[in-house]
Tab-separated table of C-alpha atoms in Angstrom:
chain	number	residue	atom	x	y	z
G	1	LEU	CA	50.259	78.983	77.896
G	2	HIS	CA	52.025	81.972	79.414
G	3	GLY	CA	52.082	85.340	77.673
G	4	SER	CA	54.792	87.949	77.694
G	5	ARG	CA	55.974	89.344	81.001
G	6	LEU	CA	55.903	92.778	79.361
G	7	PRO	CA	52.751	94.938	79.662
G	8	HIS	CA	51.635	94.591	76.024
G	9	LYS	CA	49.644	91.779	74.410
G	10	GLU	CA	51.298	92.160	71.022
G	11	LEU	CA	54.925	93.191	71.237
G	12	HIS	CA	55.631	93.516	67.490
G	13	TYR	CA	59.176	93.107	68.810
G	14	PHE	CA	60.902	91.926	65.660
G	15	CYS	CA	59.311	94.638	63.523
G	16	HIS	CA	61.570	97.250	65.130
G	17	PHE	CA	64.831	96.034	63.633
G	18	GLY	CA	66.233	96.655	60.175
G	19	TRP	CA	68.453	94.549	57.988
G	20	ASP	CA	70.979	93.713	60.730
G	21	GLY	CA	68.378	92.451	63.169
G	22	PRO	CA	68.405	92.506	66.960
G	23	SER	CA	71.623	92.589	68.952
G	24	ALA	CA	72.522	89.908	71.482
G	25	GLU	CA	71.176	92.218	74.209
G	26	ASP	CA	67.876	92.642	72.319
G	27	VAL	CA	67.518	88.859	71.987
G	28	ALA	CA	68.275	88.402	75.711
G	29	LEU	CA	65.557	90.941	76.592
G	30	TYR	CA	63.069	89.145	74.323
G	31	ARG	CA	63.868	85.753	75.855
G	32	GLU	CA	63.568	87.212	79.362
G	33	ALA	CA	60.088	88.490	78.514
G	34	PHE	CA	59.012	84.886	77.898
G	35	CYS	CA	60.598	83.142	80.884
G	36	ARG	CA	58.311	80.363	82.042
G	37	PRO	CA	58.216	77.458	84.472
G	38	GLU	CA	59.826	74.191	83.403
G	39	GLY	CA	57.605	72.330	80.938
G	40	ALA	CA	55.296	75.299	80.313
G	41	LEU	CA	54.774	77.082	77.007
G	42	ALA	CA	54.965	80.797	76.298
G	43	GLY	CA	53.863	82.651	73.209
G	44	ASP	CA	54.176	85.881	71.291
G	45	GLY	CA	51.505	87.092	68.908
G	46	SER	CA	51.738	89.760	66.255
G	47	PHE	CA	49.975	90.042	62.929
G	48	ASN	CA	52.750	92.404	61.784
G	49	TYR	CA	55.241	89.549	61.594
G	50	LEU	CA	53.567	88.423	58.366
G	51	TYR	CA	54.003	91.820	56.746
G	52	HIS	CA	57.406	92.964	57.967
G	53	PRO	CA	60.107	91.890	55.494
G	54	PHE	CA	62.573	90.703	58.177
G	55	ALA	CA	60.481	89.896	61.249
G	56	VAL	CA	60.255	86.120	60.749
G	57	GLN	CA	63.963	85.930	59.907
G	58	HIS	CA	64.824	87.876	63.084
G	59	LEU	CA	62.491	85.703	65.150
G	60	TRP	CA	64.075	82.537	63.739
G	61	SER	CA	67.596	83.728	64.529
G	62	ALA	CA	66.544	84.696	68.093
G	63	ALA	CA	64.425	81.598	68.799
G	64	PRO	CA	65.076	78.836	66.248
G	65	GLU	CA	63.130	76.329	68.364
G	66	ALA	CA	59.948	78.436	68.189
G	67	LYS	CA	56.897	77.095	66.408
G	68	LEU	CA	55.100	79.520	64.119
G	69	LEU	CA	51.325	79.429	63.921
G	70	VAL	CA	49.400	81.415	61.345
G	71	ILE	CA	45.685	81.865	61.785
G	72	LEU	CA	43.722	83.397	58.938
G	73	ARG	CA	40.274	84.875	59.394
G	74	ASP	CA	37.925	83.723	56.621
G	75	PRO	CA	40.776	82.275	54.495
G	76	LEU	CA	38.522	81.162	51.634
G	77	GLU	CA	36.845	84.545	51.408
G	78	ARG	CA	40.221	86.318	51.468
G	79	PHE	CA	41.632	83.970	48.831
């Protein structure tokens, strides 16, 4: 698994856009950050995507083929 080519572990990228979402240039920059060799996987991680009202929608429109994974710490205790 390859991380972002940008210098931050968690980009929180899609939390920076409002109702209209990222522009085509913003999406191109995001995709460039996750360029990877053929057959390899790349991933983005941000806990803020669960809380931001539009982040998952913006992510889906930028990368509809992406798989979303949610990991909860102590889910039974938090429930």
